[in-house]
Amino acid sequence: MSRVSLTQYLVEKQREKNLIPAELRLLLEVVARACKRISFSVRKGELAGVLGDAGTGNVQGEQQKKLDVIANEVLLEANEWGGNLAAMASEEMDHSYPIPNRYPRGSFLLLFDPLDGSSNIDVNVSVGTIFSVLRMPEGVTDPADEHFLQPGSRQVAAGYAVYGPSTQLVLTVGDGVAEFTLDSDIGSWWLTGNNLTIPADTREYAINASNRRHWMAPVRRYVEELEAGSQGPRGKDFNMRWVASMVADIHRIITRGGIFMYPRDQREPDKPGKLRLMYEANPMGWLIEQAGGAATDGTRRILDIEPEKLHQRVAVFMGSKNEVERVTSYHREL
Ligand code: P6P
C-alpha cells in the first residue's frame, strides 16, 4: 500500500476541497521542511554541540537554550523568502518580524513557538515546534504586532511537530486533524493518521501537581475528585501524566484522549497563566477542537479570546470534551 505524502495530502486539500490556496499549501510545506531541519539538529544533541544554554534571554525573561535560538533562526530563514508571508512572530522575539523588503510579501502571518518544552532538551525528553497561520488584515501593507492580534477562530492553519522517538507533524487546515511521520532516511513526511479524534471521556489528566497549594478552588475541586477515584464522586480511577512539554502532552491527548491543564494560580492572580495565547493555546486549541475536543481558559472558549498583546498568557484546559466541560462548569459555579 503506497502511503500518502504531506505534499499529496495538501494538494488534495487544495484541489478537491478548494480548502487552501496554493500560497498556503506552499507555506505549510516550507514550515514542514523547517521542522525537519530542527528535528535533525535536535536528534544530534551534544554531538552537534546544540545542547545547553545560549547565554541569552527572551522576551519572556526566560533563559534561552541554544536550540531555542537555532530553531527560531531555522524558521525565519526558511520562511522569509517564499513570498507567501507578510510577517512572522515568535516566542523568542520581542516584536513581529516583517518580511524584509528584498523579498516579496504574501497575505499570511506565521506565528510559532520554535522549540516548546526546551527545558527538557538537555535531558533528552520530547520537545516540539508549534505554529499558527493567520491572514494579513485586508488593505494593510506594513505588517506590525497589532495585525497579529486576531482571535484563534481566525486561524487558517495550525500544527506542531513533536521531536520524540519518532518525529511527527500534526496539522489542521480546518478539515480535521492529520498526522504525518518523518522518514528521516529520505526526508519525507508520510500520512500515518487522518481525522484524529479525541474520546469525549478519559481517565488520564495532565497538570503540574506541585502547584496544588496555589490552585484556585475550581481546579482543586476538579483534581481532588479525580484523585479520589472509584471511592469518590467520579466513581472511577484516573491516571496522571505530566511531560512538561506541552507538545508531548497534547500529542498524547490527541492520540488517545485526556485533559491538559495549566491554570492561573494564586501566586500571581493577575497573571492569567503560564502558556501563551497566540502561539501555544490558539494553535493547540484549534487542533483539539478539530479532533472533537474542547479548549477553554476556565470560562471562555480559547479561540474566542480577543488578544490584546502578542505575548499574552492564558489559562489552559483542553482535551476530552466532557472533562473540559466539567472543569469549566466548576469555574462558572463561582
Ligand atoms: P512547568 C514548557 O516550558 C512549557 O511552556 C510547556 O511546554 C509545558 O507544558 C509547561 O511550560 C511546563 O511548565 O511549570 O510544569 O515547568
mmCIF file of C-alpha atoms and ligand atoms in Angstrom:
data_model
loop_
_atom_site.group_PDB
_atom_site.id
_atom_site.type_symbol
_atom_site.label_atom_id
_atom_site.label_comp_id
_atom_site.label_asym_id
_atom_site.label_seq_id
_atom_site.Cartn_x
_atom_site.Cartn_y
_atom_site.Cartn_z
ATOM 1 C CA MET A 1 0.000 0.000 0.000
ATOM 2 C CA SER A 2 1.609 3.304 -1.055
ATOM 3 C CA ARG A 3 1.468 5.940 1.634
ATOM 4 C CA VAL A 4 0.189 9.499 1.103
ATOM 5 C CA SER A 5 2.869 12.172 1.419
ATOM 6 C CA LEU A 6 2.367 15.581 3.049
ATOM 7 C CA THR A 7 2.557 17.176 -0.402
ATOM 8 C CA GLN A 8 -0.139 14.894 -1.810
ATOM 9 C CA TYR A 9 -2.354 15.492 1.251
ATOM 10 C CA LEU A 10 -2.079 19.266 0.880
ATOM 11 C CA VAL A 11 -2.531 19.202 -2.918
ATOM 12 C CA GLU A 12 -5.706 17.179 -2.444
ATOM 13 C CA LYS A 13 -6.990 19.650 0.176
ATOM 14 C CA GLN A 14 -6.259 22.410 -2.319
ATOM 15 C CA ARG A 15 -7.715 20.645 -5.370
ATOM 16 C CA GLU A 16 -10.616 18.568 -4.124
ATOM 17 C CA LYS A 17 -11.965 20.815 -1.410
ATOM 18 C CA ASN A 18 -10.580 24.113 -2.589
ATOM 19 C CA LEU A 19 -9.852 24.447 1.084
ATOM 20 C CA ILE A 20 -6.439 26.036 0.869
ATOM 21 C CA PRO A 21 -4.932 28.334 -1.739
ATOM 22 C CA ALA A 22 -1.615 27.293 -3.305
ATOM 23 C CA GLU A 23 0.098 30.076 -1.337
ATOM 24 C CA LEU A 24 -0.968 28.447 1.966
ATOM 25 C CA ARG A 25 -0.066 24.954 0.754
ATOM 26 C CA LEU A 26 3.441 26.152 -0.146
ATOM 27 C CA LEU A 27 3.769 27.896 3.229
ATOM 28 C CA LEU A 28 2.872 24.701 5.094
ATOM 29 C CA GLU A 29 5.382 22.693 3.068
ATOM 30 C CA VAL A 30 8.122 25.209 3.942
ATOM 31 C CA VAL A 31 7.192 25.072 7.634
ATOM 32 C CA ALA A 32 7.303 21.251 7.482
ATOM 33 C CA ARG A 33 10.744 21.413 5.853
ATOM 34 C CA ALA A 34 11.952 23.746 8.625
ATOM 35 C CA CYS A 35 10.626 21.321 11.266
ATOM 36 C CA LYS A 36 12.558 18.531 9.528
ATOM 37 C CA ARG A 37 15.748 20.581 9.846
ATOM 38 C CA ILE A 38 15.024 21.298 13.517
ATOM 39 C CA SER A 39 14.450 17.575 14.057
ATOM 40 C CA PHE A 40 17.852 16.761 12.572
ATOM 41 C CA SER A 41 19.520 19.252 14.963
ATOM 42 C CA VAL A 42 17.564 18.010 17.990
ATOM 43 C CA ARG A 43 18.477 14.406 17.188
ATOM 44 C CA LYS A 44 22.191 15.144 17.029
ATOM 45 C CA GLY A 45 22.126 16.687 20.517
ATOM 46 C CA GLU A 46 25.548 17.018 22.111
ATOM 47 C CA LEU A 47 27.230 15.572 19.022
ATOM 48 C CA ALA A 48 26.310 18.812 17.227
ATOM 49 C CA GLY A 49 27.085 20.961 20.280
ATOM 50 C CA VAL A 50 23.494 22.257 20.351
ATOM 51 C CA LEU A 51 22.628 21.470 23.970
ATOM 52 C CA GLY A 52 22.815 23.788 26.939
ATOM 53 C CA ASP A 53 22.098 27.480 27.446
ATOM 54 C CA ALA A 54 22.589 30.085 24.745
ATOM 55 C CA GLY A 55 23.619 32.638 27.379
ATOM 56 C CA THR A 56 20.773 34.932 26.287
ATOM 57 C CA GLY A 57 17.234 35.626 27.486
ATOM 58 C CA ASN A 58 13.961 36.059 25.587
ATOM 59 C CA VAL A 59 11.049 38.487 25.874
ATOM 60 C CA GLN A 60 9.507 36.158 28.464
ATOM 61 C CA GLY A 61 12.560 36.723 30.666
ATOM 62 C CA GLU A 62 13.452 33.055 30.214
ATOM 63 C CA GLN A 63 16.951 31.663 29.770
ATOM 64 C CA GLN A 64 17.229 30.633 26.100
ATOM 65 C CA LYS A 65 18.624 27.232 25.178
ATOM 66 C CA LYS A 66 20.947 27.058 22.160
ATOM 67 C CA LEU A 67 18.285 25.049 20.346
ATOM 68 C CA ASP A 68 15.653 27.752 21.051
ATOM 69 C CA VAL A 69 17.800 30.190 19.087
ATOM 70 C CA ILE A 70 18.701 27.668 16.364
ATOM 71 C CA ALA A 71 15.070 26.610 15.845
ATOM 72 C CA ASN A 72 13.978 30.253 15.655
ATOM 73 C CA GLU A 73 16.644 31.039 13.054
ATOM 74 C CA VAL A 74 15.724 27.963 11.002
ATOM 75 C CA LEU A 75 12.068 29.016 10.846
ATOM 76 C CA LEU A 76 12.906 32.640 9.980
ATOM 77 C CA GLU A 77 15.403 31.733 7.243
ATOM 78 C CA ALA A 78 13.161 29.059 5.720
ATOM 79 C CA ASN A 79 10.086 31.301 5.563
ATOM 80 C CA GLU A 80 11.298 34.822 4.782
ATOM 81 C CA TRP A 81 11.951 34.490 1.000
ATOM 82 C CA GLY A 82 8.976 32.406 -0.203
ATOM 83 C CA GLY A 83 6.583 35.287 -0.922
ATOM 84 C CA ASN A 84 3.626 33.816 0.970
ATOM 85 C CA LEU A 85 4.115 35.705 4.250
ATOM 86 C CA ALA A 86 3.767 39.341 5.283
ATOM 87 C CA ALA A 87 5.427 38.806 8.688
ATOM 88 C CA MET A 88 6.306 36.304 11.397
ATOM 89 C CA ALA A 89 6.050 36.346 15.204
ATOM 90 C CA SER A 90 7.862 34.075 17.626
ATOM 91 C CA GLU A 91 8.003 33.362 21.335
ATOM 92 C CA GLU A 92 11.721 34.096 21.032
ATOM 93 C CA MET A 93 11.364 37.595 19.562
ATOM 94 C CA ASP A 94 10.076 40.727 21.343
ATOM 95 C CA HIS A 95 8.289 42.031 18.246
ATOM 96 C CA SER A 96 6.989 40.604 14.973
ATOM 97 C CA TYR A 97 9.359 40.283 12.013
ATOM 98 C CA PRO A 98 8.084 41.893 8.771
ATOM 99 C CA ILE A 99 9.349 40.159 5.647
ATOM 100 C CA PRO A 100 12.397 42.208 4.506
ATOM 101 C CA ASN A 101 11.896 44.499 1.501
ATOM 102 C CA ARG A 102 14.312 42.415 -0.581
ATOM 103 C CA TYR A 103 11.660 39.669 -0.692
ATOM 104 C CA PRO A 104 8.058 39.705 -1.961
ATOM 105 C CA ARG A 105 5.345 39.736 0.702
ATOM 106 C CA GLY A 106 2.286 37.480 0.752
ATOM 107 C CA SER A 107 -1.030 37.512 2.570
ATOM 108 C CA PHE A 108 -0.333 35.252 5.559
ATOM 109 C CA LEU A 109 1.077 35.749 9.047
ATOM 110 C CA LEU A 110 3.054 32.921 10.682
ATOM 111 C CA LEU A 111 3.404 32.597 14.459
ATOM 112 C CA PHE A 112 5.473 29.978 16.227
ATOM 113 C CA ASP A 113 6.985 28.681 19.397
ATOM 114 C CA PRO A 114 10.121 27.353 17.735
ATOM 115 C CA LEU A 115 11.073 24.899 20.430
ATOM 116 C CA ASP A 116 8.440 24.270 23.063
ATOM 117 C CA GLY A 117 9.494 22.456 26.200
ATOM 118 C CA SER A 118 13.137 23.294 25.674
ATOM 119 C CA SER A 119 13.883 22.864 29.391
ATOM 120 C CA ASN A 120 13.598 19.155 28.542
ATOM 121 C CA ILE A 121 16.081 19.212 25.673
ATOM 122 C CA ASP A 122 19.161 18.679 27.873
ATOM 123 C CA VAL A 123 17.595 15.584 29.446
ATOM 124 C CA ASN A 124 16.524 14.028 26.134
ATOM 125 C CA VAL A 125 12.762 14.341 26.667
ATOM 126 C CA SER A 126 10.413 15.072 23.731
ATOM 127 C CA VAL A 127 10.142 18.709 22.636
ATOM 128 C CA GLY A 128 8.358 20.318 19.723
ATOM 129 C CA THR A 129 7.578 23.240 17.424
ATOM 130 C CA ILE A 130 4.118 24.847 17.455
ATOM 131 C CA PHE A 131 2.846 27.028 14.601
ATOM 132 C CA SER A 132 -0.245 29.031 13.700
ATOM 133 C CA VAL A 133 -1.224 30.796 10.454
ATOM 134 C CA LEU A 134 -3.471 33.864 10.199
ATOM 135 C CA ARG A 135 -4.402 36.048 7.252
ATOM 136 C CA MET A 136 -2.971 39.541 6.999
ATOM 137 C CA PRO A 137 -5.855 42.041 7.529
ATOM 138 C CA GLU A 138 -7.210 43.439 4.250
ATOM 139 C CA GLY A 139 -5.579 46.605 2.960
ATOM 140 C CA VAL A 140 -2.613 46.566 5.351
ATOM 141 C CA THR A 141 0.748 46.989 3.641
ATOM 142 C CA ASP A 142 3.065 47.472 6.622
ATOM 143 C CA PRO A 143 2.638 44.486 8.982
ATOM 144 C CA ALA A 144 3.098 45.163 12.703
ATOM 145 C CA ASP A 145 2.403 43.428 16.016
ATOM 146 C CA GLU A 146 -1.170 44.714 16.090
ATOM 147 C CA HIS A 147 -2.050 42.829 12.897
ATOM 148 C CA PHE A 148 -1.365 39.533 14.633
ATOM 149 C CA LEU A 149 -3.912 40.287 17.368
ATOM 150 C CA GLN A 150 -6.719 38.160 15.951
ATOM 151 C CA PRO A 151 -8.766 35.547 17.833
ATOM 152 C CA GLY A 152 -7.788 31.908 17.329
ATOM 153 C CA SER A 153 -11.042 31.346 15.443
ATOM 154 C CA ARG A 154 -9.440 33.224 12.523
ATOM 155 C CA GLN A 155 -6.570 30.748 12.078
ATOM 156 C CA VAL A 156 -6.356 29.213 8.590
ATOM 157 C CA ALA A 157 -3.842 26.522 9.580
ATOM 158 C CA ALA A 158 -2.246 25.272 12.810
ATOM 159 C CA GLY A 159 0.014 22.447 13.809
ATOM 160 C CA TYR A 160 3.004 21.149 15.666
ATOM 161 C CA ALA A 161 5.996 18.921 15.154
ATOM 162 C CA VAL A 162 6.870 16.623 18.061
ATOM 163 C CA TYR A 163 10.513 15.511 18.235
ATOM 164 C CA GLY A 164 10.091 12.247 20.126
ATOM 165 C CA PRO A 165 11.037 8.603 19.485
ATOM 166 C CA SER A 166 9.767 9.428 16.004
ATOM 167 C CA THR A 167 9.308 12.893 14.547
ATOM 168 C CA GLN A 168 5.671 13.611 13.764
ATOM 169 C CA LEU A 169 3.837 16.550 12.263
ATOM 170 C CA VAL A 170 0.195 17.117 13.237
ATOM 171 C CA LEU A 171 -1.785 19.793 11.443
ATOM 172 C CA THR A 172 -5.211 21.086 10.516
ATOM 173 C CA VAL A 173 -6.447 23.436 7.794
ATOM 174 C CA GLY A 174 -9.973 23.305 9.174
ATOM 175 C CA ASP A 175 -10.968 19.918 7.757
ATOM 176 C CA GLY A 176 -9.961 17.559 10.575
ATOM 177 C CA VAL A 177 -6.549 16.694 12.005
ATOM 178 C CA ALA A 178 -3.873 14.772 10.094
ATOM 179 C CA GLU A 179 -0.695 13.205 11.443
ATOM 180 C CA PHE A 180 2.497 12.640 9.421
ATOM 181 C CA THR A 181 5.593 10.687 10.431
ATOM 182 C CA LEU A 182 9.045 11.669 9.172
ATOM 183 C CA ASP A 183 11.078 9.075 7.298
ATOM 184 C CA SER A 184 14.432 10.627 8.160
ATOM 185 C CA ASP A 185 16.228 8.266 5.740
ATOM 186 C CA ILE A 186 14.696 10.092 2.779
ATOM 187 C CA GLY A 187 13.376 13.250 4.464
ATOM 188 C CA SER A 188 9.713 12.623 3.612
ATOM 189 C CA TRP A 189 6.592 13.144 5.734
ATOM 190 C CA TRP A 190 4.074 10.272 5.341
ATOM 191 C CA LEU A 191 0.426 10.321 6.402
ATOM 192 C CA THR A 192 0.104 7.969 9.386
ATOM 193 C CA GLY A 193 -3.166 9.220 10.852
ATOM 194 C CA ASN A 194 -6.178 11.051 9.407
ATOM 195 C CA ASN A 195 -9.224 12.656 11.048
ATOM 196 C CA LEU A 196 -7.716 12.069 14.507
ATOM 197 C CA THR A 197 -10.495 12.022 17.126
ATOM 198 C CA ILE A 198 -10.259 12.636 20.878
ATOM 199 C CA PRO A 199 -12.608 10.445 23.005
ATOM 200 C CA ALA A 200 -15.132 12.630 24.867
ATOM 201 C CA ASP A 201 -14.300 10.808 28.123
ATOM 202 C CA THR A 202 -10.911 9.922 29.572
ATOM 203 C CA ARG A 203 -9.185 8.520 32.617
ATOM 204 C CA GLU A 204 -5.972 10.483 32.093
ATOM 205 C CA TYR A 205 -5.203 14.046 33.193
ATOM 206 C CA ALA A 206 -2.148 16.270 32.883
ATOM 207 C CA ILE A 207 -1.279 19.044 35.345
ATOM 208 C CA ASN A 208 1.830 20.082 37.278
ATOM 209 C CA ALA A 209 0.574 18.878 40.670
ATOM 210 C CA SER A 210 3.471 20.560 42.520
ATOM 211 C CA ASN A 211 1.452 23.795 42.190
ATOM 212 C CA ARG A 212 -1.541 22.353 44.074
ATOM 213 C CA ARG A 213 -1.324 24.687 47.079
ATOM 214 C CA HIS A 214 -1.602 27.673 44.705
ATOM 215 C CA TRP A 215 -4.612 26.474 42.700
ATOM 216 C CA MET A 216 -7.944 28.267 42.738
ATOM 217 C CA ALA A 217 -10.915 26.373 44.234
ATOM 218 C CA PRO A 218 -12.466 25.020 40.970
ATOM 219 C CA VAL A 219 -9.185 23.378 39.917
ATOM 220 C CA ARG A 220 -8.556 21.981 43.395
ATOM 221 C CA ARG A 221 -12.089 20.530 43.482
ATOM 222 C CA TYR A 222 -11.766 19.026 39.990
ATOM 223 C CA VAL A 223 -8.348 17.396 40.563
ATOM 224 C CA GLU A 224 -9.218 16.129 44.052
ATOM 225 C CA GLU A 225 -12.291 14.392 42.589
ATOM 226 C CA LEU A 226 -10.020 12.704 40.011
ATOM 227 C CA GLU A 227 -7.602 11.651 42.768
ATOM 228 C CA ALA A 228 -10.470 10.246 44.882
ATOM 229 C CA GLY A 229 -11.012 7.811 42.005
ATOM 230 C CA SER A 230 -13.543 4.994 42.367
ATOM 231 C CA GLN A 231 -14.083 5.904 46.036
ATOM 232 C CA GLY A 232 -15.023 9.465 45.121
ATOM 233 C CA PRO A 233 -17.800 11.261 43.235
ATOM 234 C CA ARG A 234 -16.379 10.271 39.854
ATOM 235 C CA GLY A 235 -16.739 6.557 40.645
ATOM 236 C CA LYS A 236 -13.715 5.559 38.550
ATOM 237 C CA ASP A 237 -9.935 5.704 38.861
ATOM 238 C CA PHE A 238 -7.803 8.174 36.888
ATOM 239 C CA ASN A 239 -4.129 8.289 35.893
ATOM 240 C CA MET A 240 -1.816 11.315 35.670
ATOM 241 C CA ARG A 241 0.855 12.227 33.122
ATOM 242 C CA TRP A 242 2.952 15.422 33.024
ATOM 243 C CA VAL A 243 5.799 15.615 30.477
ATOM 244 C CA ALA A 244 6.293 19.382 30.920
ATOM 245 C CA SER A 245 6.424 19.702 27.145
ATOM 246 C CA MET A 246 3.027 20.965 26.002
ATOM 247 C CA VAL A 247 3.580 19.429 22.556
ATOM 248 C CA ALA A 248 4.216 15.956 24.046
ATOM 249 C CA ASP A 249 1.251 16.170 26.431
ATOM 250 C CA ILE A 250 -1.118 17.475 23.745
ATOM 251 C CA HIS A 251 0.082 14.867 21.246
ATOM 252 C CA ARG A 252 -0.744 12.113 23.736
ATOM 253 C CA ILE A 253 -4.193 13.646 24.243
ATOM 254 C CA ILE A 254 -4.884 13.994 20.505
ATOM 255 C CA THR A 255 -3.718 10.388 20.105
ATOM 256 C CA ARG A 256 -5.599 8.694 22.991
ATOM 257 C CA GLY A 257 -7.585 11.305 24.928
ATOM 258 C CA GLY A 258 -7.005 13.132 28.214
ATOM 259 C CA ILE A 259 -7.234 16.632 29.655
ATOM 260 C CA PHE A 260 -4.318 19.092 29.790
ATOM 261 C CA MET A 261 -4.453 21.863 32.390
ATOM 262 C CA TYR A 262 -2.230 24.859 33.064
ATOM 263 C CA PRO A 263 -4.438 27.084 35.249
ATOM 264 C CA ARG A 264 -3.781 30.549 36.618
ATOM 265 C CA ASP A 265 -2.973 30.325 40.313
ATOM 266 C CA GLN A 266 -2.771 32.387 43.492
ATOM 267 C CA ARG A 267 0.948 33.099 43.176
ATOM 268 C CA GLU A 268 0.143 35.836 40.651
ATOM 269 C CA PRO A 269 -3.690 36.053 40.431
ATOM 270 C CA ASP A 270 -3.434 38.846 37.834
ATOM 271 C CA LYS A 271 -1.246 36.679 35.594
ATOM 272 C CA PRO A 272 -3.688 34.560 33.551
ATOM 273 C CA GLY A 273 -1.404 31.516 33.482
ATOM 274 C CA LYS A 274 1.940 30.448 32.056
ATOM 275 C CA LEU A 275 1.170 29.467 28.488
ATOM 276 C CA ARG A 276 0.937 31.939 25.608
ATOM 277 C CA LEU A 277 -2.282 32.524 23.737
ATOM 278 C CA MET A 278 -1.098 33.353 20.229
ATOM 279 C CA TYR A 279 1.405 30.568 19.512
ATOM 280 C CA GLU A 280 0.591 27.861 22.063
ATOM 281 C CA ALA A 281 -3.047 27.897 23.237
ATOM 282 C CA ASN A 282 -4.625 29.051 19.945
ATOM 283 C CA PRO A 283 -2.968 26.520 17.599
ATOM 284 C CA MET A 284 -3.330 23.681 20.120
ATOM 285 C CA GLY A 285 -6.891 24.750 20.901
ATOM 286 C CA TRP A 286 -7.907 24.632 17.232
ATOM 287 C CA LEU A 287 -6.285 21.216 16.739
ATOM 288 C CA ILE A 288 -8.089 19.896 19.836
ATOM 289 C CA GLU A 289 -11.449 21.260 18.609
ATOM 290 C CA GLN A 290 -10.865 19.886 15.097
ATOM 291 C CA ALA A 291 -10.303 16.495 16.754
ATOM 292 C CA GLY A 292 -13.625 16.768 18.612
ATOM 293 C CA GLY A 293 -12.266 18.041 21.927
ATOM 294 C CA ALA A 294 -12.759 21.338 23.766
ATOM 295 C CA ALA A 295 -10.414 24.155 24.824
ATOM 296 C CA THR A 296 -11.218 26.872 27.381
ATOM 297 C CA ASP A 297 -9.391 29.218 29.739
ATOM 298 C CA GLY A 298 -11.682 28.011 32.530
ATOM 299 C CA THR A 299 -14.572 30.206 31.497
ATOM 300 C CA ARG A 300 -14.251 31.144 27.786
ATOM 301 C CA ARG A 301 -13.558 29.189 24.607
ATOM 302 C CA ILE A 302 -9.841 29.821 23.918
ATOM 303 C CA LEU A 303 -10.474 30.550 20.234
ATOM 304 C CA ASP A 304 -12.933 33.358 21.077
ATOM 305 C CA ILE A 305 -10.434 35.350 23.159
ATOM 306 C CA GLU A 306 -9.661 38.753 21.588
ATOM 307 C CA PRO A 307 -5.894 39.166 22.032
ATOM 308 C CA GLU A 308 -4.507 42.418 23.441
ATOM 309 C CA LYS A 309 -0.767 41.650 23.361
ATOM 310 C CA LEU A 310 1.410 39.460 21.170
ATOM 311 C CA HIS A 311 2.878 37.507 24.085
ATOM 312 C CA GLN A 312 -0.125 37.473 26.366
ATOM 313 C CA ARG A 313 -0.596 34.446 28.567
ATOM 314 C CA VAL A 314 -3.758 32.432 29.164
ATOM 315 C CA ALA A 315 -5.007 29.672 31.441
ATOM 316 C CA VAL A 316 -5.477 26.420 29.523
ATOM 317 C CA PHE A 317 -7.896 23.499 29.905
ATOM 318 C CA MET A 318 -8.037 21.381 26.771
ATOM 319 C CA GLY A 319 -8.713 17.810 25.631
ATOM 320 C CA SER A 320 -11.570 15.331 26.096
ATOM 321 C CA LYS A 321 -14.758 17.337 25.745
ATOM 322 C CA ASN A 322 -16.693 16.025 28.742
ATOM 323 C CA GLU A 323 -13.800 16.642 31.142
ATOM 324 C CA VAL A 324 -13.080 20.155 29.841
ATOM 325 C CA GLU A 325 -16.772 20.984 30.135
ATOM 326 C CA ARG A 326 -16.859 19.644 33.709
ATOM 327 C CA VAL A 327 -13.851 21.646 34.985
ATOM 328 C CA THR A 328 -15.143 24.726 33.118
ATOM 329 C CA SER A 329 -18.552 24.315 34.782
ATOM 330 C CA TYR A 330 -16.826 24.325 38.182
ATOM 331 C CA HIS A 331 -15.325 27.730 37.319
ATOM 332 C CA ARG A 332 -18.722 29.019 36.272
ATOM 333 C CA GLU A 333 -20.280 27.931 39.573
ATOM 334 C CA LEU A 334 -18.089 30.505 41.361
HETATM 335 P P1 P6P B 1 6.110 23.646 34.263
HETATM 336 C C1 P6P B 1 7.457 24.430 28.658
HETATM 337 O O1 P6P B 1 8.305 25.349 29.334
HETATM 338 C C2 P6P B 1 6.035 24.943 28.801
HETATM 339 O O2 P6P B 1 5.912 26.199 28.218
HETATM 340 C C3 P6P B 1 5.062 23.933 28.195
HETATM 341 O O3 P6P B 1 5.594 23.287 27.096
HETATM 342 C C4 P6P B 1 4.794 22.983 29.343
HETATM 343 O O4 P6P B 1 3.513 22.374 29.269
HETATM 344 C C5 P6P B 1 4.896 23.896 30.570
HETATM 345 O O5 P6P B 1 5.690 25.012 30.181
HETATM 346 C C6 P6P B 1 5.554 23.196 31.739
HETATM 347 O O6 P6P B 1 5.504 24.076 32.829
HETATM 348 O O7 P6P B 1 5.682 24.754 35.190
HETATM 349 O O8 P6P B 1 5.483 22.310 34.624
HETATM 350 O O9 P6P B 1 7.608 23.534 34.063
#
